[in-house]
Amino acid sequence: VNEVRVTYVPHCTFGSHSPYTLNRMVVSLNVGQLAYTFAITCTALSAYLVFKLGLTSRDAAQRNAQFRSLQLHFLIPYLAILLAESIQAPYLYVLYHVYGFLPGQISILYVVGLTMNVVSTVLTVHLLSRCDRRMLCLCCVGSGSLACLLKFSDNYLILLIGRLLDGFSAALITSPFQQWYGHEHVMSFDFPKEWLTSTFTLLSLVAGFLSVCAGFIAEFAESISSVTAFPFFFAILFQIAGGCYIMRVWPSNRLEPEHRIPLQEQFVKAVAIFKKKPVVLVLCTIHTLFESTLLIFIFVWTPLFVHSKAVLGQRISYGVVYAAFMSCALLGSVSSRLYQKHVMATRVICASSCACLVALVLAVFVIPSSPSDWSTYLFDILLLLFCLFEFAVGSYLPSMNKLQTDLLPPEHRSSLLALLRIPLTIISCGGMLFLHSGSSDWQIVLMGCILLSLTTLCALLLHLVSSRNTPEQINDHFVLKLNTNVYDSQDDEDDLPQGLAIG
């Protein structure tokens, strides 16, 4: 369907579980056309905000030629690997669906990958203290490439092995790369730690634009070959290119022996932080609930749009829909960076979690309980709501990263975030296993609404405490101060250290 369609919907319900009906003439665009419009518009607007409003202004770091050289040596292969990871996203569920697996079998494949990821994340904390970081980066590339290769098989056991490799690769895609760069930045080149922000801000912005490109690359790969697994071949190419660059250019580095801490001791100290600083517990609760919802959304959006083939007469462009989502997230992230100096991060988290909640609540009413009740109009509305959700996610992430930098002790940050993967995975896997029916997934979206409701309440609590207490007070007591005459003392030794831990 390549033209604007005019569809008459005599009694279009927002799902049989909803009392609301429509009885009117509806002018509706094809979902792919609407997604393409969103992707181009939001990406162009994001580019305007970045280049015209000074988000890429050259600071002292960018005027240093040696620093720019190190930055490029880090960003070129890492962005290629991140691009490869994004290319896989649009067609993963579709691939399993095309192979003929039942919804329950597909859920198990996802759960296996997530379970392997949480185990590997905990293991990564240990490996980073013992092994060469460059070698771990190459392990990420190798396991990710092999996982993509195995997806060309429709054998369920082979696909399970591929998901195990996916989980292992995903656990290595962040910390080893960033710690390698941190070591080179501070220890090898003796650049100021303040310049680290320049690199990671640039990384975040470029990765956002590349994630939009990844959707179009995946769509191009699938369309020219008519093979659903072909986007994974493109992912292999980018991963191999990044891996070859790392082997050729990156030097080896590792944590010095005097800075190594046993794995058990790392996690014991990380758990002790929850008791010592309750604000960290609240922040981690928000992170866990929100990330669980995000994992559920990543899983459920594709099966919801699978039903479009029966309505539109052809399969929608999943890569373009993914690009639309990523462009909205990019616009939200760029917009958040513009006002983060003037608005408290906790306020942004409250607003973004509330916006996500509204989007998913409305989506619950839009999703029919029967596949036969879908219409072009409902798909368009669902796409709009999911784009709103992604915009709010994009606004949320920079603020959460800022709060984690400010409140989580840098020497225990990796351990804390690894521990959070455990409840996060349990929650999301439970929804995938028990609520994914294949005919209607409004129940699993409703679960996301419940999680976001709890997220919003915790975010509101954190904001109230942060706005009524000084940073020193919330680091220690986390008191919701109702009387402005009350003063809580704070020992100097309780101050949270700032910056990135480099060893």
Coordinates of C-alpha atoms in Angstrom, one line a residue:
V1 CA 0.0 0.0 0.0
N2 CA 1.9 3.0 -1.2
E3 CA -0.9 5.6 -1.3
V4 CA -2.9 7.5 1.3
R5 CA -5.9 5.2 2.1
V6 CA -9.4 6.4 3.2
T7 CA -10.9 3.7 5.4
Y8 CA -14.4 3.7 6.7
V9 CA -14.6 2.1 10.1
P10 CA -18.3 1.6 11.1
H11 CA -17.7 0.3 14.6
C12 CA -13.9 0.3 15.3
T13 CA -13.4 -0.6 18.9
F14 CA -10.3 0.2 21.0
G15 CA -10.2 -3.6 21.9
S16 CA -13.1 -5.6 23.1
H17 CA -12.0 -4.9 26.7
S18 CA -12.6 -1.2 26.1
P19 CA -16.0 0.5 26.2
Y20 CA -15.0 3.1 23.6
T21 CA -16.0 2.9 19.9
L22 CA -15.5 5.0 16.8
N23 CA -18.1 5.6 14.2
R24 CA -16.6 7.9 11.7
M25 CA -14.7 8.3 8.4
V26 CA -10.9 7.8 9.1
V27 CA -8.1 9.1 6.9
S28 CA -5.2 6.8 7.5
L29 CA -1.7 6.6 6.3
N30 CA 0.0 3.2 5.8
V31 CA 2.0 2.4 8.9
G32 CA 5.3 2.3 7.0
Q33 CA 4.6 5.7 5.4
L34 CA 3.8 7.2 8.8
A35 CA 6.9 5.6 10.4
Y36 CA 9.1 6.9 7.5
T37 CA 7.7 10.4 8.1
F38 CA 8.4 10.2 11.8
A39 CA 12.0 8.9 11.2
I40 CA 13.0 11.6 8.7
T41 CA 11.3 14.5 10.6
C42 CA 12.6 13.6 14.1
T43 CA 16.1 12.9 12.8
A44 CA 16.2 16.2 10.9
L45 CA 15.0 18.1 13.9
S46 CA 17.5 16.4 16.2
A47 CA 20.3 17.3 13.7
Y48 CA 19.2 20.9 13.7
L49 CA 19.2 21.0 17.5
V50 CA 22.6 19.4 17.7
F51 CA 24.4 21.6 15.1
K52 CA 22.5 24.9 15.4
L53 CA 22.2 25.1 19.2
G54 CA 25.8 24.3 20.1
L55 CA 25.6 20.7 21.4
T56 CA 28.8 19.9 19.4
S57 CA 30.7 23.1 20.2
R58 CA 34.4 22.7 20.2
D59 CA 35.8 22.8 23.7
A60 CA 39.4 22.7 25.0
A61 CA 39.4 18.9 24.6
Q62 CA 38.3 19.0 20.9
R63 CA 41.1 21.5 20.2
N64 CA 43.7 19.0 21.2
A65 CA 44.9 17.0 18.2
Q66 CA 46.2 14.1 20.2
F67 CA 43.0 13.8 22.2
R68 CA 40.9 13.8 18.9
S69 CA 43.1 11.1 17.6
L70 CA 42.6 8.9 20.6
Q71 CA 38.9 9.7 20.5
L72 CA 38.6 8.6 16.9
H73 CA 40.5 5.4 17.5
F74 CA 38.0 4.5 20.2
L75 CA 34.8 5.7 18.5
I76 CA 35.3 4.2 15.0
P77 CA 35.3 0.5 15.9
Y78 CA 33.0 0.9 18.9
L79 CA 30.3 2.7 16.9
A80 CA 30.6 0.0 14.2
I81 CA 29.9 -2.6 16.8
L82 CA 27.0 -0.7 18.3
L83 CA 25.6 -0.2 14.7
A84 CA 25.8 -4.0 14.2
E85 CA 23.9 -4.5 17.5
S86 CA 21.1 -2.1 16.4
I87 CA 20.8 -3.7 12.9
Q88 CA 19.7 -6.9 14.5
A89 CA 16.9 -5.4 16.5
P90 CA 14.1 -4.9 13.9
Y91 CA 13.9 -8.4 12.6
L92 CA 14.8 -10.7 15.5
Y93 CA 11.3 -11.6 16.5
V94 CA 10.2 -11.5 12.9
L95 CA 12.9 -14.1 12.0
Y96 CA 11.6 -16.5 14.6
H97 CA 8.0 -15.9 13.5
V98 CA 9.0 -16.6 9.9
Y99 CA 10.7 -19.8 10.9
G100 CA 7.3 -21.0 12.2
F101 CA 7.9 -21.0 15.9
L102 CA 5.0 -20.6 18.4
P103 CA 4.8 -17.5 20.6
G104 CA 5.8 -19.6 23.6
Q105 CA 8.9 -20.9 21.9
I106 CA 9.9 -17.4 20.8
S107 CA 9.5 -16.3 24.4
I108 CA 11.8 -19.0 25.6
L109 CA 14.4 -17.9 23.1
Y110 CA 14.3 -14.3 24.4
V111 CA 14.4 -15.5 28.0
V112 CA 17.4 -17.7 27.4
G113 CA 19.2 -14.7 25.9
L114 CA 18.3 -12.4 28.9
T115 CA 19.2 -15.1 31.4
M116 CA 22.6 -15.6 29.8
N117 CA 23.1 -11.9 29.7
V118 CA 22.6 -11.5 33.5
V119 CA 24.9 -14.4 34.2
S120 CA 27.5 -12.9 31.8
T121 CA 27.1 -9.4 33.3
V122 CA 28.1 -10.7 36.8
L123 CA 30.9 -12.7 35.2
T124 CA 32.1 -9.6 33.3
V125 CA 32.7 -7.8 36.6
H126 CA 35.2 -10.6 37.5
L127 CA 36.8 -10.8 34.1
L128 CA 37.4 -7.0 34.0
S129 CA 39.5 -7.3 37.1
R130 CA 41.6 -10.2 35.7
C131 CA 41.7 -10.1 31.9
D132 CA 42.9 -7.9 29.2
R133 CA 40.2 -5.4 28.2
R134 CA 41.1 -5.5 24.5
M135 CA 40.7 -9.3 24.6
L136 CA 37.3 -9.0 26.1
C137 CA 36.3 -6.5 23.4
L138 CA 37.3 -9.0 20.8
C139 CA 35.4 -11.8 22.6
C140 CA 32.3 -9.5 22.3
V141 CA 32.9 -9.2 18.6
G142 CA 33.5 -12.9 18.1
S143 CA 30.5 -14.1 20.1
G144 CA 28.2 -11.5 18.5
S145 CA 29.3 -12.4 14.9
L146 CA 28.8 -16.2 15.6
A147 CA 25.4 -15.5 17.1
C148 CA 24.4 -13.7 13.9
L149 CA 25.7 -16.5 11.7
L150 CA 23.7 -19.1 13.6
K151 CA 20.4 -17.2 12.9
F152 CA 20.6 -18.4 9.3
S153 CA 19.6 -21.8 10.6
D154 CA 15.9 -22.6 11.5
N155 CA 16.9 -25.3 13.9
Y156 CA 15.6 -24.5 17.4
L157 CA 18.6 -25.9 19.2
I158 CA 21.0 -23.9 17.1
L159 CA 19.0 -20.7 17.7
L160 CA 19.1 -21.4 21.4
I161 CA 22.9 -21.5 21.2
G162 CA 22.8 -18.3 19.2
R163 CA 20.8 -16.6 22.0
L164 CA 23.3 -17.8 24.6
L165 CA 26.0 -16.1 22.5
D166 CA 23.8 -13.0 22.1
G167 CA 23.5 -12.7 25.9
F168 CA 27.2 -13.1 26.4
S169 CA 28.1 -10.6 23.7
A170 CA 25.6 -8.0 25.1
A171 CA 27.2 -8.3 28.5
L172 CA 30.5 -7.3 27.0
I173 CA 29.4 -4.5 24.8
T174 CA 29.6 -1.7 27.4
S175 CA 32.1 -2.0 30.3
P176 CA 35.2 -3.5 28.5
F177 CA 35.1 -0.9 25.7
Q178 CA 34.5 2.1 28.0
Q179 CA 37.1 1.0 30.6
W180 CA 39.6 0.4 27.9
Y181 CA 39.1 4.0 26.7
G182 CA 39.2 5.3 30.3
H183 CA 42.5 3.7 30.9
E184 CA 44.1 5.0 27.7
H185 CA 42.6 8.5 28.4
V186 CA 43.9 8.9 31.9
M187 CA 46.7 6.4 32.4
S188 CA 48.4 6.3 29.0
F189 CA 47.8 9.8 27.7
D190 CA 47.3 11.7 31.0
F191 CA 44.4 13.7 29.7
P192 CA 42.2 15.4 32.3
K193 CA 39.3 13.3 33.6
E194 CA 37.0 16.1 32.7
W195 CA 37.6 15.4 29.0
L196 CA 36.0 12.0 29.4
T197 CA 32.6 13.7 29.2
S198 CA 33.4 15.1 25.8
T199 CA 34.0 11.6 24.4
F200 CA 31.0 9.9 25.9
T201 CA 28.6 12.8 25.0
L202 CA 29.8 12.5 21.4
L203 CA 29.5 8.7 21.6
S204 CA 25.9 9.0 22.8
L205 CA 24.9 11.5 20.1
V206 CA 26.5 9.6 17.1
A207 CA 25.2 6.3 18.4
G208 CA 21.7 7.8 18.4
F209 CA 21.9 8.8 14.8
L210 CA 23.4 5.5 13.8
S211 CA 20.5 3.6 15.5
V212 CA 18.2 5.4 13.1
C213 CA 20.4 4.4 10.2
A214 CA 20.4 0.8 11.5
G215 CA 16.7 0.6 11.0
F216 CA 17.0 1.7 7.3
I217 CA 20.0 -0.6 6.8
A218 CA 18.0 -3.6 8.1
E219 CA 15.1 -2.7 5.9
F220 CA 17.3 -2.4 2.9
A221 CA 19.0 -5.7 3.5
E222 CA 15.7 -7.5 3.9
S223 CA 14.1 -5.9 0.9
I224 CA 16.9 -6.5 -1.6
S225 CA 17.2 -10.2 -0.6
S226 CA 13.7 -11.1 0.6
V227 CA 15.5 -13.1 3.2
T228 CA 14.5 -12.2 6.7
A229 CA 17.9 -13.3 8.1
F230 CA 19.9 -11.1 5.7
P231 CA 20.1 -8.1 8.0
F232 CA 22.2 -10.2 10.3
F233 CA 24.7 -10.7 7.6
F234 CA 25.2 -6.9 7.5
A235 CA 25.6 -7.0 11.2
I236 CA 28.4 -9.5 10.9
L237 CA 30.2 -7.2 8.4
F238 CA 30.1 -4.3 10.8
Q239 CA 31.2 -6.4 13.7
I240 CA 34.1 -7.9 11.8
A241 CA 35.2 -4.4 10.6
G242 CA 35.2 -3.1 14.2
G243 CA 37.0 -6.2 15.4
C244 CA 39.7 -5.9 12.8
Y245 CA 40.3 -2.2 13.7
I246 CA 40.6 -3.1 17.4
M247 CA 43.1 -5.9 16.6
R248 CA 45.2 -3.6 14.4
V249 CA 45.1 -0.3 16.4
W250 CA 44.2 -0.8 20.0
P251 CA 46.9 -1.6 22.6
S252 CA 46.3 -4.0 25.4
N253 CA 45.5 -2.7 28.9
R254 CA 44.2 -4.2 32.1
L255 CA 43.5 -3.3 35.7
E256 CA 46.6 -3.1 37.8
P257 CA 47.0 -6.0 40.3
E258 CA 47.0 -3.6 43.3
H259 CA 43.5 -2.3 42.3
R260 CA 41.9 -5.8 42.0
I261 CA 39.1 -6.7 44.4
P262 CA 37.7 -10.3 44.7
L263 CA 34.3 -10.7 43.1
Q264 CA 32.5 -11.6 46.3
E265 CA 33.9 -8.6 48.1
Q266 CA 32.8 -6.3 45.3
F267 CA 29.2 -7.4 45.6
V268 CA 29.2 -7.3 49.4
K269 CA 30.4 -3.7 49.3
A270 CA 27.9 -2.9 46.6
V271 CA 25.0 -4.2 48.7
A272 CA 26.3 -2.4 51.8
I273 CA 25.8 0.9 49.9
F274 CA 22.0 0.4 49.9
K275 CA 22.0 0.4 53.7
K276 CA 24.5 3.3 54.0
K277 CA 22.9 5.5 51.4
P278 CA 19.1 4.9 51.0
V279 CA 19.0 7.3 48.0
V280 CA 21.0 4.8 46.0
L281 CA 18.4 2.1 46.8
V282 CA 15.6 4.3 45.6
L283 CA 17.5 5.3 42.4
C284 CA 18.3 1.7 41.7
T285 CA 14.6 0.7 42.2
I286 CA 13.6 3.3 39.6
H287 CA 16.3 2.0 37.2
T288 CA 15.2 -1.6 37.6
L289 CA 11.5 -0.9 37.1
F290 CA 12.0 1.4 34.1
E291 CA 14.5 -0.9 32.4
S292 CA 12.2 -3.9 33.0
T293 CA 9.4 -2.0 31.2
L294 CA 11.8 -1.1 28.4
L295 CA 12.8 -4.8 27.9
I296 CA 9.2 -5.7 27.8
F297 CA 8.5 -3.1 25.1
I298 CA 11.5 -4.2 23.1
F299 CA 10.0 -7.7 23.1
V300 CA 6.3 -6.9 22.5
W301 CA 6.3 -4.2 19.8
T302 CA 7.1 -6.5 16.9
P303 CA 4.4 -9.2 17.6
L304 CA 1.9 -6.4 17.9
F305 CA 2.7 -5.2 14.4
V306 CA 2.9 -8.8 13.0
H307 CA -0.9 -8.7 12.6
S308 CA -0.6 -5.8 10.1
K309 CA -0.1 -8.2 7.2
A310 CA -3.7 -9.4 7.4
V311 CA -5.0 -5.8 7.4
L312 CA -2.7 -4.1 4.9
G313 CA -2.2 -7.1 2.6
Q314 CA 1.6 -7.0 3.0
R315 CA 4.1 -7.1 5.8
I316 CA 5.1 -3.7 7.2
S317 CA 8.6 -2.3 7.1
Y318 CA 9.9 -3.3 10.5
G319 CA 13.2 -1.6 9.9
V320 CA 11.5 1.7 9.1
V321 CA 9.2 1.4 12.2
Y322 CA 12.3 0.7 14.3
A323 CA 14.0 3.8 12.7
A324 CA 11.0 5.9 13.7
F325 CA 11.2 4.7 17.3
M326 CA 14.9 5.4 17.5
S327 CA 14.5 8.9 15.9
C328 CA 11.9 9.8 18.6
A329 CA 14.3 8.5 21.3
L330 CA 17.1 10.6 19.7
L331 CA 14.9 13.7 19.7
G332 CA 14.0 13.1 23.3
S333 CA 17.6 12.7 24.3
V334 CA 18.8 15.8 22.4
S335 CA 15.9 17.8 23.9
S336 CA 16.7 16.6 27.4
R337 CA 20.3 17.8 27.0
L338 CA 19.2 21.3 26.1
Y339 CA 17.3 21.9 29.4
Q340 CA 19.2 19.6 31.8
K341 CA 21.2 22.5 33.1
H342 CA 18.0 24.4 34.0
V343 CA 15.8 21.5 35.2
M344 CA 16.5 19.0 38.0
A345 CA 17.3 15.6 36.7
T346 CA 14.7 14.1 39.1
R347 CA 12.0 16.3 37.6
V348 CA 12.8 15.1 34.1
I349 CA 12.7 11.5 35.3
C350 CA 9.2 12.1 36.9
A351 CA 7.9 13.7 33.7
S352 CA 9.4 11.1 31.3
S353 CA 8.2 8.1 33.4
C354 CA 4.7 9.7 33.5
A355 CA 4.7 10.3 29.8
C356 CA 5.7 6.6 29.2
L357 CA 2.9 5.5 31.5
V358 CA 0.3 7.6 29.6
A359 CA 1.5 6.2 26.3
L360 CA 1.3 2.6 27.4
V361 CA -2.1 3.0 29.2
L362 CA -3.6 4.4 26.0
A363 CA -1.9 1.6 24.0
V364 CA -3.7 -1.0 26.3
F365 CA -7.1 0.5 25.1
V366 CA -6.0 0.6 21.5
I367 CA -4.8 -3.0 21.3
P368 CA -7.8 -5.3 20.3
S369 CA -8.3 -8.6 22.2
S370 CA -8.7 -10.4 18.8
P371 CA -6.4 -10.2 15.8
S372 CA -9.4 -9.9 13.5
D373 CA -10.3 -6.5 15.1
W374 CA -7.1 -4.8 13.9
S375 CA -7.5 -1.9 11.4
T376 CA -5.1 0.4 9.7
Y377 CA -6.3 3.2 11.9
L378 CA -5.5 1.3 15.1
F379 CA -2.0 0.5 13.8
D380 CA -1.4 4.2 13.1
I381 CA -2.6 5.2 16.6
L382 CA -0.4 2.5 18.2
L383 CA 2.6 3.7 16.2
L384 CA 2.0 7.3 17.5
L385 CA 1.7 6.1 21.1
F386 CA 4.9 4.0 20.8
C387 CA 6.7 7.0 19.3
L388 CA 5.6 9.1 22.3
F389 CA 6.9 6.3 24.6
E390 CA 10.3 6.3 22.8
F391 CA 10.5 10.1 23.0
A392 CA 10.0 9.9 26.8
V393 CA 12.6 7.1 27.0
G394 CA 15.1 9.3 25.2
S395 CA 14.4 12.1 27.7
Y396 CA 14.8 9.7 30.6
L397 CA 18.1 8.2 29.8
P398 CA 20.4 11.3 30.0
S399 CA 18.9 12.3 33.4
M400 CA 19.2 8.8 34.8
N401 CA 22.9 8.6 33.6
K402 CA 23.5 11.9 35.3
L403 CA 22.0 10.7 38.6
Q404 CA 23.9 7.5 38.5
T405 CA 27.2 9.5 37.9
D406 CA 26.3 11.8 40.8
L407 CA 25.0 9.2 43.3
L408 CA 26.6 5.8 42.6
P409 CA 30.2 5.4 43.9
P410 CA 32.3 5.0 40.8
E411 CA 34.4 2.1 42.2
H412 CA 31.2 0.1 42.9
R413 CA 29.1 1.3 39.9
S414 CA 29.7 -1.7 37.7
S415 CA 28.9 -4.1 40.6
L416 CA 25.7 -2.3 41.5
L417 CA 24.4 -2.2 37.9
A418 CA 25.3 -5.9 37.5
L419 CA 23.3 -6.7 40.6
L420 CA 20.3 -4.8 39.2
R421 CA 20.3 -7.1 36.1
I422 CA 19.0 -9.9 38.3
P423 CA 15.6 -8.5 39.4
L424 CA 15.3 -6.7 36.1
T425 CA 15.7 -9.9 34.2
I426 CA 13.3 -11.8 36.5
I427 CA 10.6 -9.2 36.0
S428 CA 10.9 -9.0 32.3
C429 CA 11.2 -12.7 31.7
G430 CA 8.1 -13.4 33.8
G431 CA 6.1 -11.1 31.6
M432 CA 7.5 -12.7 28.4
L433 CA 6.8 -16.3 29.5
F434 CA 3.4 -15.9 31.1
L435 CA 1.7 -13.0 29.3
H436 CA 2.8 -13.5 25.7
S437 CA -0.1 -15.3 23.9
G438 CA 0.5 -14.3 20.3
S439 CA -3.1 -13.4 19.7
S440 CA -3.3 -10.3 21.9
D441 CA -0.5 -8.8 24.0
W442 CA -2.4 -6.1 25.8
Q443 CA -1.8 -8.0 29.0
I444 CA 1.9 -7.7 28.8
V445 CA 1.6 -4.0 27.9
L446 CA -0.6 -3.7 31.0
M447 CA 2.2 -5.2 33.0
G448 CA 4.4 -2.4 31.7
C449 CA 1.9 0.1 32.9
I450 CA 2.0 -1.3 36.4
L451 CA 5.8 -1.2 36.4
L452 CA 5.7 2.4 35.2
S453 CA 3.2 3.3 37.9
L454 CA 5.6 2.1 40.5
T455 CA 8.5 3.9 38.7
T456 CA 6.6 7.2 38.7
L457 CA 5.8 6.9 42.4
C458 CA 9.5 6.2 43.3
A459 CA 10.6 9.0 41.0
L460 CA 8.3 11.4 42.7
L461 CA 9.6 10.4 46.1
L462 CA 13.2 10.9 44.9
H463 CA 12.3 14.3 43.5
L464 CA 10.6 15.5 46.6
V465 CA 13.5 14.5 48.8
S466 CA 16.1 16.0 46.4
S467 CA 14.2 19.3 46.1
R468 CA 13.8 19.7 49.9
N469 CA 17.3 18.6 51.0
T470 CA 20.9 19.4 50.1
P471 CA 22.9 16.7 48.3
E472 CA 24.9 16.1 51.5
Q473 CA 21.7 15.4 53.4
I474 CA 20.1 13.0 50.9
N475 CA 23.4 11.1 50.6
D476 CA 23.2 10.2 54.2
H477 CA 19.6 10.3 55.5
F478 CA 17.2 10.5 52.6
V479 CA 14.7 12.5 54.7
L480 CA 11.6 14.0 53.3
K481 CA 12.0 17.3 55.2
L482 CA 8.7 18.9 56.1
N483 CA 10.1 21.4 58.5
T484 CA 12.7 23.8 57.0
N485 CA 14.2 24.4 60.4
V486 CA 15.4 20.7 60.8
Y487 CA 19.0 20.2 59.9
D488 CA 20.7 16.9 59.4
S489 CA 24.5 16.8 59.8
Q490 CA 26.7 15.0 57.4
D491 CA 30.2 13.7 58.0
D492 CA 32.8 14.5 55.3
E493 CA 33.6 10.8 55.0
D494 CA 30.1 10.1 53.7
D495 CA 30.6 12.2 50.5
L496 CA 30.1 10.2 47.3
P497 CA 33.2 10.3 45.1
Q498 CA 32.7 11.7 41.6
G499 CA 34.1 10.7 38.2
L500 CA 35.0 7.4 36.5
A501 CA 37.1 4.8 38.3
I502 CA 40.2 4.2 36.3
G503 CA 42.7 1.5 37.0

